[in-house]
């Protein structure tokens, strides 16, 4: 009799585990929004979250230099503006990264980005003399006064393109968590996890493919934020030479080093967004270590197909390509 | 061994756990059933994947003009677009669950439901 009890107990246990394993996680429902000149998706368990569109609009109206009454546009006109909260933290992070990268990462780069104007799909680079002349207006040290919460642009102008999507992602994730929602947010390819207790698979775009749908690897994350900077975005060719949109604010030209893309996993969207650009600009020698200084990890893809990966990601990164993977 | 699990019991548990794992893996392999077309964040069409096997085109009116999708053998790509950048024309062919093409100026997106990738960075 006891044998039979044991048998049925074992059977019940097994069916319970079978049932649990088959149930899996709740389905994520995907909602799409447009704003900040990009495409945002919010994938959450349950119904459509509220106020996402207004968060995106609010971020654009605050951060975009193109919106005439934004904080940044006012600062660019020479007005002294008060900044606080996450915007102040973002500006301070940018100042730190400006110093860490010896001026290559610089948000006072508006004169240069306006000259190159990658958004208008240019077909030729600016003349060297033009680049030389606008470089006199670029340089956080010379162009920006940031004391306490008081911001003033002394010359040139600010372009928060390197951090805007990350900041918007932070705000949407914070909003979802306040509403106790769980899911994954993507603001133009800057991703953030809202809530806990669920893991997500994030695809990393293949920088060697012209198609945005091709992946070079996958990362499993249960928290944090992911951003990527790559040479495949907004590029053009002129006289046999390729020009991409990641500008070195020191040289005035697109950064030419051995990297083609850098993906960063960090604790905040602003940090992952800013670091993906900054790490790209410092090149393969310093990319991983710069991220590590900020508690972040990275996947840096070289033009020869070699992938440099933070050793912290060894357990959660699956490489889909054929190049050599070096964990550092 | 009275009162304790026998090797035969343990073997049975192991067998069922193995079966559970197999079921889990099978159920996890989500196959896309629908292609979803969105304009300005609103779903305008959900096309059963079975309908994408035969070659054909569909035209949608986006925010800046029209976008033409072409289908063949379950694959989808943007074949014509009035958008100023033309990036969607170079977004490649999508055929698997989770893959997506976006035309920003037209506020147009098309994707296969499901898939093992929850989001793409890049």
mmCIF file of C-alpha atoms in Angstrom, chain A:
data_model
loop_
_atom_site.group_PDB
_atom_site.id
_atom_site.type_symbol
_atom_site.label_atom_id
_atom_site.label_comp_id
_atom_site.label_asym_id
_atom_site.label_seq_id
_atom_site.Cartn_x
_atom_site.Cartn_y
_atom_site.Cartn_z
ATOM 1 C CA UNK A 1 0.000 0.000 0.000
ATOM 2 C CA UNK A 2 2.791 2.403 0.978
ATOM 3 C CA UNK A 3 4.488 1.637 -2.301
ATOM 4 C CA UNK A 4 1.391 2.727 -4.177
ATOM 5 C CA UNK A 5 1.176 5.966 -2.152
ATOM 6 C CA UNK A 6 4.804 6.684 -2.958
ATOM 7 C CA UNK A 7 4.211 5.957 -6.621
ATOM 8 C CA UNK A 8 1.210 8.273 -6.895
ATOM 9 C CA UNK A 9 3.022 10.956 -4.871
ATOM 10 C CA UNK A 10 5.907 10.836 -7.327
ATOM 11 C CA UNK A 11 3.492 10.890 -10.240
ATOM 12 C CA UNK A 12 1.649 13.922 -8.826
ATOM 13 C CA UNK A 13 4.929 15.751 -8.278
ATOM 14 C CA UNK A 14 5.950 15.139 -11.848
ATOM 15 C CA UNK A 15 2.656 16.276 -13.317
ATOM 16 C CA UNK A 16 2.786 19.393 -11.144
ATOM 17 C CA UNK A 17 6.220 20.230 -12.524
ATOM 18 C CA UNK A 18 4.980 19.439 -16.020
ATOM 19 C CA UNK A 19 2.054 21.802 -15.566
ATOM 20 C CA UNK A 20 4.220 24.578 -14.128
ATOM 21 C CA UNK A 21 6.833 24.310 -16.849
ATOM 22 C CA UNK A 22 4.232 24.342 -19.591
ATOM 23 C CA UNK A 23 2.549 27.468 -18.266
ATOM 24 C CA UNK A 24 5.646 29.649 -18.737
ATOM 25 C CA UNK A 25 5.568 33.421 -18.334
ATOM 26 C CA UNK A 26 2.711 35.769 -19.113
ATOM 27 C CA UNK A 27 2.595 37.027 -22.684
ATOM 28 C CA UNK A 28 4.028 40.467 -23.324
ATOM 29 C CA UNK A 29 1.727 42.863 -25.176
ATOM 30 C CA UNK A 30 3.487 45.319 -27.420
ATOM 31 C CA UNK A 31 2.510 48.983 -27.781
ATOM 32 C CA UNK A 32 4.102 51.409 -30.227
ATOM 33 C CA UNK A 33 4.737 55.153 -29.937
ATOM 34 C CA UNK A 34 6.447 57.804 -32.057
ATOM 35 C CA UNK A 35 8.320 60.741 -30.580
ATOM 36 C CA UNK A 36 11.819 62.235 -30.233
ATOM 37 C CA UNK A 37 12.325 61.408 -33.901
ATOM 38 C CA UNK A 38 12.306 57.698 -33.170
ATOM 39 C CA UNK A 39 10.274 54.538 -32.692
ATOM 40 C CA UNK A 40 9.407 53.396 -29.186
ATOM 41 C CA UNK A 41 7.925 50.082 -28.138
ATOM 42 C CA UNK A 42 6.707 49.171 -24.670
ATOM 43 C CA UNK A 43 6.156 45.436 -24.181
ATOM 44 C CA UNK A 44 4.305 44.782 -20.946
ATOM 45 C CA UNK A 45 2.236 42.145 -19.244
ATOM 46 C CA UNK A 46 -1.347 43.359 -19.414
ATOM 47 C CA UNK A 47 -2.995 46.395 -20.965
ATOM 48 C CA UNK A 48 -1.577 49.510 -22.597
ATOM 49 C CA UNK A 49 0.337 51.681 -20.126
ATOM 50 C CA UNK A 50 -0.824 55.268 -19.786
ATOM 51 C CA UNK A 51 1.116 58.488 -20.405
ATOM 52 C CA UNK A 52 3.959 56.988 -22.468
ATOM 53 C CA UNK A 53 3.281 59.352 -25.377
ATOM 54 C CA UNK A 54 3.276 62.352 -23.050
ATOM 55 C CA UNK A 55 6.552 61.246 -21.423
ATOM 56 C CA UNK A 56 8.161 61.086 -24.880
ATOM 57 C CA UNK A 57 6.699 64.454 -25.856
ATOM 58 C CA UNK A 58 7.849 65.944 -22.546
ATOM 59 C CA UNK A 59 11.388 64.646 -23.057
ATOM 60 C CA UNK A 60 11.511 66.047 -26.586
ATOM 61 C CA UNK A 61 10.156 69.419 -25.456
ATOM 62 C CA UNK A 62 12.787 69.582 -22.738
ATOM 63 C CA UNK A 63 15.883 68.116 -24.409
ATOM 64 C CA UNK A 64 15.681 68.819 -28.127
ATOM 65 C CA UNK A 65 17.713 71.730 -29.456
ATOM 66 C CA UNK A 66 15.232 71.824 -32.366
ATOM 67 C CA UNK A 67 12.262 72.688 -30.123
ATOM 68 C CA UNK A 68 12.534 76.456 -29.684
ATOM 69 C CA UNK A 69 11.122 76.623 -26.151
ATOM 70 C CA UNK A 70 13.064 73.627 -24.789
ATOM 71 C CA UNK A 71 15.489 74.061 -21.897
ATOM 72 C CA UNK A 72 18.369 73.146 -24.185
ATOM 73 C CA UNK A 73 17.294 75.542 -26.967
ATOM 74 C CA UNK A 74 17.028 78.359 -24.408
ATOM 75 C CA UNK A 75 20.516 77.556 -23.100
ATOM 76 C CA UNK A 76 21.811 77.478 -26.678
ATOM 77 C CA UNK A 77 20.461 81.008 -27.193
ATOM 78 C CA UNK A 78 22.703 82.153 -24.339
ATOM 79 C CA UNK A 79 20.035 82.245 -21.625
ATOM 80 C CA UNK A 80 20.955 81.062 -18.150
ATOM 81 C CA UNK A 81 18.606 78.188 -17.360
ATOM 82 C CA UNK A 82 18.013 76.171 -14.214
ATOM 83 C CA UNK A 83 18.407 72.416 -14.578
ATOM 84 C CA UNK A 84 17.605 69.824 -11.949
ATOM 85 C CA UNK A 85 16.812 66.160 -11.362
ATOM 86 C CA UNK A 86 17.742 63.671 -14.061
ATOM 87 C CA UNK A 87 18.661 66.391 -16.579
ATOM 88 C CA UNK A 88 21.267 67.852 -14.211
ATOM 89 C CA UNK A 89 22.610 64.349 -13.499
ATOM 90 C CA UNK A 90 22.790 63.716 -17.241
ATOM 91 C CA UNK A 91 24.728 66.916 -17.910
ATOM 92 C CA UNK A 92 27.164 66.115 -15.081
ATOM 93 C CA UNK A 93 27.680 62.600 -16.507
ATOM 94 C CA UNK A 94 28.369 64.126 -19.921
ATOM 95 C CA UNK A 95 30.913 66.485 -18.389
ATOM 96 C CA UNK A 96 32.638 63.528 -16.699
ATOM 97 C CA UNK A 97 32.721 61.551 -19.951
ATOM 98 C CA UNK A 98 34.073 64.596 -21.792
ATOM 99 C CA UNK A 99 37.075 64.532 -19.467
ATOM 100 C CA UNK A 100 37.428 60.726 -19.469
ATOM 101 C CA UNK A 101 37.535 60.660 -23.281
ATOM 102 C CA UNK A 102 39.875 63.667 -23.626
ATOM 103 C CA UNK A 103 37.164 65.683 -25.315
ATOM 104 C CA UNK A 104 36.110 63.135 -27.904
ATOM 105 C CA UNK A 105 32.680 62.646 -26.278
ATOM 106 C CA UNK A 106 31.191 66.100 -26.093
ATOM 107 C CA UNK A 107 27.594 67.321 -25.969
ATOM 108 C CA UNK A 108 28.688 70.854 -26.935
ATOM 109 C CA UNK A 109 29.004 69.403 -30.423
ATOM 110 C CA UNK A 110 25.972 71.114 -32.010
ATOM 111 C CA UNK A 111 28.009 73.354 -34.376
ATOM 112 C CA UNK A 112 29.705 70.218 -35.698
ATOM 113 C CA UNK A 113 26.585 68.021 -35.963
ATOM 114 C CA UNK A 114 24.768 70.886 -37.699
ATOM 115 C CA UNK A 115 27.608 71.184 -40.199
ATOM 116 C CA UNK A 116 27.669 67.452 -41.004
ATOM 117 C CA UNK A 117 23.841 67.271 -40.826
ATOM 118 C CA UNK A 118 23.564 63.489 -41.101
ATOM 119 C CA UNK A 119 19.771 63.712 -40.761
ATOM 120 C CA UNK A 120 19.585 65.326 -44.202
ATOM 121 C CA UNK A 121 21.314 62.317 -45.842
ATOM 122 C CA UNK A 122 24.390 64.240 -47.095
ATOM 123 C CA UNK A 123 26.394 62.970 -50.056
ATOM 124 C CA UNK A 124 29.713 64.693 -49.313
ATOM 125 C CA UNK A 125 31.611 65.766 -46.194
ATOM 126 C CA UNK A 126 32.023 69.438 -45.220
ATOM 127 C CA UNK A 127 35.174 71.249 -46.378
ATOM 128 C CA UNK A 128 38.129 70.923 -43.963
ATOM 129 C CA UNK A 129 38.170 74.705 -43.456
ATOM 130 C CA UNK A 130 34.511 74.634 -42.379
ATOM 131 C CA UNK A 131 35.215 71.877 -39.871
ATOM 132 C CA UNK A 132 38.204 73.799 -38.548
ATOM 133 C CA UNK A 133 36.140 76.938 -38.048
ATOM 134 C CA UNK A 134 33.281 75.262 -36.140
ATOM 135 C CA UNK A 135 35.722 73.338 -33.924
ATOM 136 C CA UNK A 136 36.557 76.698 -32.308
ATOM 137 C CA UNK A 137 32.998 76.688 -30.925
ATOM 138 C CA UNK A 138 33.132 73.105 -29.593
ATOM 139 C CA UNK A 139 34.525 71.953 -26.228
ATOM 140 C CA UNK A 140 32.572 71.511 -22.991
ATOM 141 C CA UNK A 141 35.295 73.301 -20.992
ATOM 142 C CA UNK A 142 35.119 76.432 -23.119
ATOM 143 C CA UNK A 143 31.537 76.357 -24.356
ATOM 144 C CA UNK A 144 29.494 75.437 -21.287
ATOM 145 C CA UNK A 145 29.103 76.848 -17.794
ATOM 146 C CA UNK A 146 27.436 74.381 -15.418
ATOM 147 C CA UNK A 147 27.541 75.395 -11.783
ATOM 148 C CA UNK A 148 25.104 73.858 -9.357
ATOM 149 C CA UNK A 149 21.857 73.777 -11.296
ATOM 150 C CA UNK A 150 22.705 76.790 -13.427
ATOM 151 C CA UNK A 151 23.428 76.079 -17.095
ATOM 152 C CA UNK A 152 24.695 78.577 -19.640
ATOM 153 C CA UNK A 153 26.089 77.983 -23.094
ATOM 154 C CA UNK A 154 28.896 80.451 -23.733
ATOM 155 C CA UNK A 155 29.415 79.601 -27.412
ATOM 156 C CA UNK A 156 28.194 77.086 -29.949
ATOM 157 C CA UNK A 157 25.433 74.862 -28.617
ATOM 158 C CA UNK A 158 24.400 71.625 -26.919
ATOM 159 C CA UNK A 159 23.181 68.541 -28.784
ATOM 160 C CA UNK A 160 21.915 65.805 -26.433
ATOM 161 C CA UNK A 161 21.580 63.244 -29.226
ATOM 162 C CA UNK A 162 23.993 60.886 -27.443
ATOM 163 C CA UNK A 163 21.871 60.686 -24.297
ATOM 164 C CA UNK A 164 18.300 61.694 -25.177
ATOM 165 C CA UNK A 165 16.931 58.235 -25.954
ATOM 166 C CA UNK A 166 18.544 56.791 -22.838
ATOM 167 C CA UNK A 167 17.028 59.510 -20.656
ATOM 168 C CA UNK A 168 13.576 58.956 -22.176
ATOM 169 C CA UNK A 169 13.983 55.218 -21.566
ATOM 170 C CA UNK A 170 14.839 55.900 -17.901
ATOM 171 C CA UNK A 171 11.716 57.997 -17.497
ATOM 172 C CA UNK A 172 9.416 55.434 -19.100
ATOM 173 C CA UNK A 173 10.879 52.590 -17.018
ATOM 174 C CA UNK A 174 10.467 54.658 -13.817
ATOM 175 C CA UNK A 175 6.874 55.426 -14.802
ATOM 176 C CA UNK A 176 6.083 51.739 -15.445
ATOM 177 C CA UNK A 177 7.672 50.666 -12.177
ATOM 178 C CA UNK A 178 5.646 53.273 -10.289
ATOM 179 C CA UNK A 179 2.554 51.693 -11.826
ATOM 180 C CA UNK A 180 3.930 48.259 -10.828
ATOM 181 C CA UNK A 181 4.051 47.188 -14.460
ATOM 182 C CA UNK A 182 6.603 44.701 -15.737
ATOM 183 C CA UNK A 183 8.125 44.650 -19.206
ATOM 184 C CA UNK A 184 10.719 45.838 -21.685
ATOM 185 C CA UNK A 185 10.998 49.348 -23.114
ATOM 186 C CA UNK A 186 12.797 50.252 -26.343
ATOM 187 C CA UNK A 187 13.342 53.890 -27.300
ATOM 188 C CA UNK A 188 14.980 53.787 -30.720
ATOM 189 C CA UNK A 189 17.087 50.765 -29.764
ATOM 190 C CA UNK A 190 17.928 51.931 -26.215
ATOM 191 C CA UNK A 191 16.305 49.269 -24.050
ATOM 192 C CA UNK A 192 15.361 49.144 -20.387
ATOM 193 C CA UNK A 193 13.806 46.547 -18.082
ATOM 194 C CA UNK A 194 10.877 47.611 -15.901
ATOM 195 C CA UNK A 195 10.086 45.559 -12.813
ATOM 196 C CA UNK A 196 11.707 42.351 -11.694
ATOM 197 C CA UNK A 197 11.197 38.603 -11.748
ATOM 198 C CA UNK A 198 11.379 38.097 -15.493
ATOM 199 C CA UNK A 199 14.244 37.762 -17.966
ATOM 200 C CA UNK A 200 14.336 39.078 -21.528
ATOM 201 C CA UNK A 201 16.322 38.181 -24.610
ATOM 202 C CA UNK A 202 17.806 41.241 -26.282
ATOM 203 C CA UNK A 203 19.164 40.893 -29.799
ATOM 204 C CA UNK A 204 22.292 42.849 -30.730
ATOM 205 C CA UNK A 205 22.209 44.146 -34.290
ATOM 206 C CA UNK A 206 24.840 42.778 -36.667
ATOM 207 C CA UNK A 207 26.991 45.806 -37.596
ATOM 208 C CA UNK A 208 28.246 44.053 -40.743
ATOM 209 C CA UNK A 209 24.777 43.560 -42.208
ATOM 210 C CA UNK A 210 22.945 46.359 -44.015
ATOM 211 C CA UNK A 211 19.718 44.911 -42.613
ATOM 212 C CA UNK A 212 18.467 46.052 -39.210
ATOM 213 C CA UNK A 213 16.851 42.657 -38.693
ATOM 214 C CA UNK A 214 20.136 40.690 -38.620
ATOM 215 C CA UNK A 215 21.668 39.933 -35.215
ATOM 216 C CA UNK A 216 25.243 39.286 -34.154
ATOM 217 C CA UNK A 217 24.326 37.999 -30.708
ATOM 218 C CA UNK A 218 21.773 37.784 -27.942
ATOM 219 C CA UNK A 219 21.935 38.864 -24.303
ATOM 220 C CA UNK A 220 19.722 37.578 -21.493
ATOM 221 C CA UNK A 221 18.931 40.313 -18.961
ATOM 222 C CA UNK A 222 16.636 40.509 -15.968
ATOM 223 C CA UNK A 223 17.368 44.133 -15.104
ATOM 224 C CA UNK A 224 19.208 47.184 -16.377
ATOM 225 C CA UNK A 225 19.505 49.039 -19.666
ATOM 226 C CA UNK A 226 21.135 48.304 -23.025
ATOM 227 C CA UNK A 227 22.240 50.735 -25.753
ATOM 228 C CA UNK A 228 24.333 50.436 -28.906
ATOM 229 C CA UNK A 229 26.323 52.841 -31.056
ATOM 230 C CA UNK A 230 27.376 51.625 -34.481
ATOM 231 C CA UNK A 231 28.839 52.886 -37.718
ATOM 232 C CA UNK A 232 25.945 51.449 -39.751
ATOM 233 C CA UNK A 233 23.535 54.238 -38.769
ATOM 234 C CA UNK A 234 23.202 57.434 -40.841
ATOM 235 C CA UNK A 235 26.250 56.899 -43.015
ATOM 236 C CA UNK A 236 27.161 57.914 -46.534
ATOM 237 C CA UNK A 237 29.928 57.292 -49.012
ATOM 238 C CA UNK A 238 31.860 59.927 -50.909
ATOM 239 C CA UNK A 239 34.786 59.374 -53.275
ATOM 240 C CA UNK A 240 35.244 55.818 -52.092
ATOM 241 C CA UNK A 241 35.275 56.719 -48.408
ATOM 242 C CA UNK A 242 32.592 55.943 -45.853
ATOM 243 C CA UNK A 243 31.439 58.534 -43.296
ATOM 244 C CA UNK A 244 29.360 57.530 -40.266
ATOM 245 C CA UNK A 245 27.583 59.724 -37.729
ATOM 246 C CA UNK A 246 29.676 59.129 -34.571
ATOM 247 C CA UNK A 247 31.738 62.317 -34.561
ATOM 248 C CA UNK A 248 34.974 62.775 -32.663
ATOM 249 C CA UNK A 249 34.537 66.257 -31.193
ATOM 250 C CA UNK A 250 38.316 66.719 -31.025
ATOM 251 C CA UNK A 251 39.046 66.000 -34.684
ATOM 252 C CA UNK A 252 35.709 67.125 -36.116
ATOM 253 C CA UNK A 253 35.458 63.949 -38.225
ATOM 254 C CA UNK A 254 33.702 60.589 -37.792
ATOM 255 C CA UNK A 255 35.793 58.470 -35.414
ATOM 256 C CA UNK A 256 38.027 56.105 -37.344
ATOM 257 C CA UNK A 257 39.240 53.248 -35.186
ATOM 258 C CA UNK A 258 39.052 49.467 -35.239
ATOM 259 C CA UNK A 259 35.497 49.336 -33.811
ATOM 260 C CA UNK A 260 32.248 49.136 -35.749
ATOM 261 C CA UNK A 261 29.817 48.966 -32.835
ATOM 262 C CA UNK A 262 29.681 49.064 -29.046
ATOM 263 C CA UNK A 263 26.793 47.735 -26.956
ATOM 264 C CA UNK A 264 26.662 48.707 -23.280
ATOM 265 C CA UNK A 265 24.672 47.196 -20.420
ATOM 266 C CA UNK A 266 24.369 49.595 -17.473
ATOM 267 C CA UNK A 267 22.240 50.578 -14.488
ATOM 268 C CA UNK A 268 20.534 53.471 -16.246
ATOM 269 C CA UNK A 269 19.434 54.333 -19.761
ATOM 270 C CA UNK A 270 21.421 57.569 -19.804
ATOM 271 C CA UNK A 271 24.557 55.727 -18.726
ATOM 272 C CA UNK A 272 24.215 52.944 -21.299
ATOM 273 C CA UNK A 273 23.389 55.440 -24.066
ATOM 274 C CA UNK A 274 26.246 57.836 -23.227
ATOM 275 C CA UNK A 275 28.770 55.053 -22.611
ATOM 276 C CA UNK A 276 28.012 53.304 -25.906
ATOM 277 C CA UNK A 277 29.120 56.450 -27.744
ATOM 278 C CA UNK A 278 31.982 57.294 -25.365
ATOM 279 C CA UNK A 279 33.344 53.734 -25.417
ATOM 280 C CA UNK A 280 33.184 53.702 -29.214
ATOM 281 C CA UNK A 281 35.150 56.967 -29.294
ATOM 282 C CA UNK A 282 37.944 55.721 -26.992
ATOM 283 C CA UNK A 283 38.423 52.648 -29.207
ATOM 284 C CA UNK A 284 39.212 49.010 -28.484
ATOM 285 C CA UNK A 285 42.004 49.724 -25.987
ATOM 286 C CA UNK A 286 39.783 51.533 -23.506
ATOM 287 C CA UNK A 287 36.181 50.643 -24.370
ATOM 288 C CA UNK A 288 35.655 47.789 -21.903
ATOM 289 C CA UNK A 289 37.648 49.395 -19.083
ATOM 290 C CA UNK A 290 35.825 52.729 -19.439
ATOM 291 C CA UNK A 291 32.499 50.915 -19.044
ATOM 292 C CA UNK A 292 33.824 48.969 -16.069
ATOM 293 C CA UNK A 293 34.720 52.258 -14.342
ATOM 294 C CA UNK A 294 30.993 53.043 -14.343
ATOM 295 C CA UNK A 295 29.902 49.557 -13.260
ATOM 296 C CA UNK A 296 28.783 48.767 -16.806
ATOM 297 C CA UNK A 297 29.672 45.964 -19.200
ATOM 298 C CA UNK A 298 30.125 46.051 -22.962
ATOM 299 C CA UNK A 299 30.266 44.154 -26.229
ATOM 300 C CA UNK A 300 32.639 45.851 -28.689
ATOM 301 C CA UNK A 301 32.684 44.568 -32.269
ATOM 302 C CA UNK A 302 35.849 45.139 -34.301
ATOM 303 C CA UNK A 303 35.958 45.647 -38.063
ATOM 304 C CA UNK A 304 37.918 42.379 -38.422
ATOM 305 C CA UNK A 305 35.024 40.465 -36.820
ATOM 306 C CA UNK A 306 36.627 40.011 -33.392
ATOM 307 C CA UNK A 307 34.243 40.631 -30.480
ATOM 308 C CA UNK A 308 35.511 42.053 -27.201
ATOM 309 C CA UNK A 309 33.142 41.205 -24.345
ATOM 310 C CA UNK A 310 33.219 42.139 -20.657
ATOM 311 C CA UNK A 311 33.848 38.953 -18.695
ATOM 312 C CA UNK A 312 30.811 39.825 -16.558
ATOM 313 C CA UNK A 313 28.659 38.925 -19.582
ATOM 314 C CA UNK A 314 30.181 35.496 -20.174
ATOM 315 C CA UNK A 315 27.144 33.665 -18.804
ATOM 316 C CA UNK A 316 24.458 35.721 -20.541
ATOM 317 C CA UNK A 317 25.844 36.572 -24.005
ATOM 318 C CA UNK A 318 25.290 34.200 -26.916
ATOM 319 C CA UNK A 319 27.344 35.007 -30.003
ATOM 320 C CA UNK A 320 25.759 34.166 -33.355
ATOM 321 C CA UNK A 321 28.666 35.172 -35.623
ATOM 322 C CA UNK A 322 31.855 33.426 -36.698
ATOM 323 C CA UNK A 323 34.568 35.770 -35.378
ATOM 324 C CA UNK A 324 36.708 35.266 -32.297
ATOM 325 C CA UNK A 325 35.185 36.258 -28.959
ATOM 326 C CA UNK A 326 37.630 37.649 -26.402
ATOM 327 C CA UNK A 327 36.411 38.102 -22.837
ATOM 328 C CA UNK A 328 38.276 40.845 -20.949
#
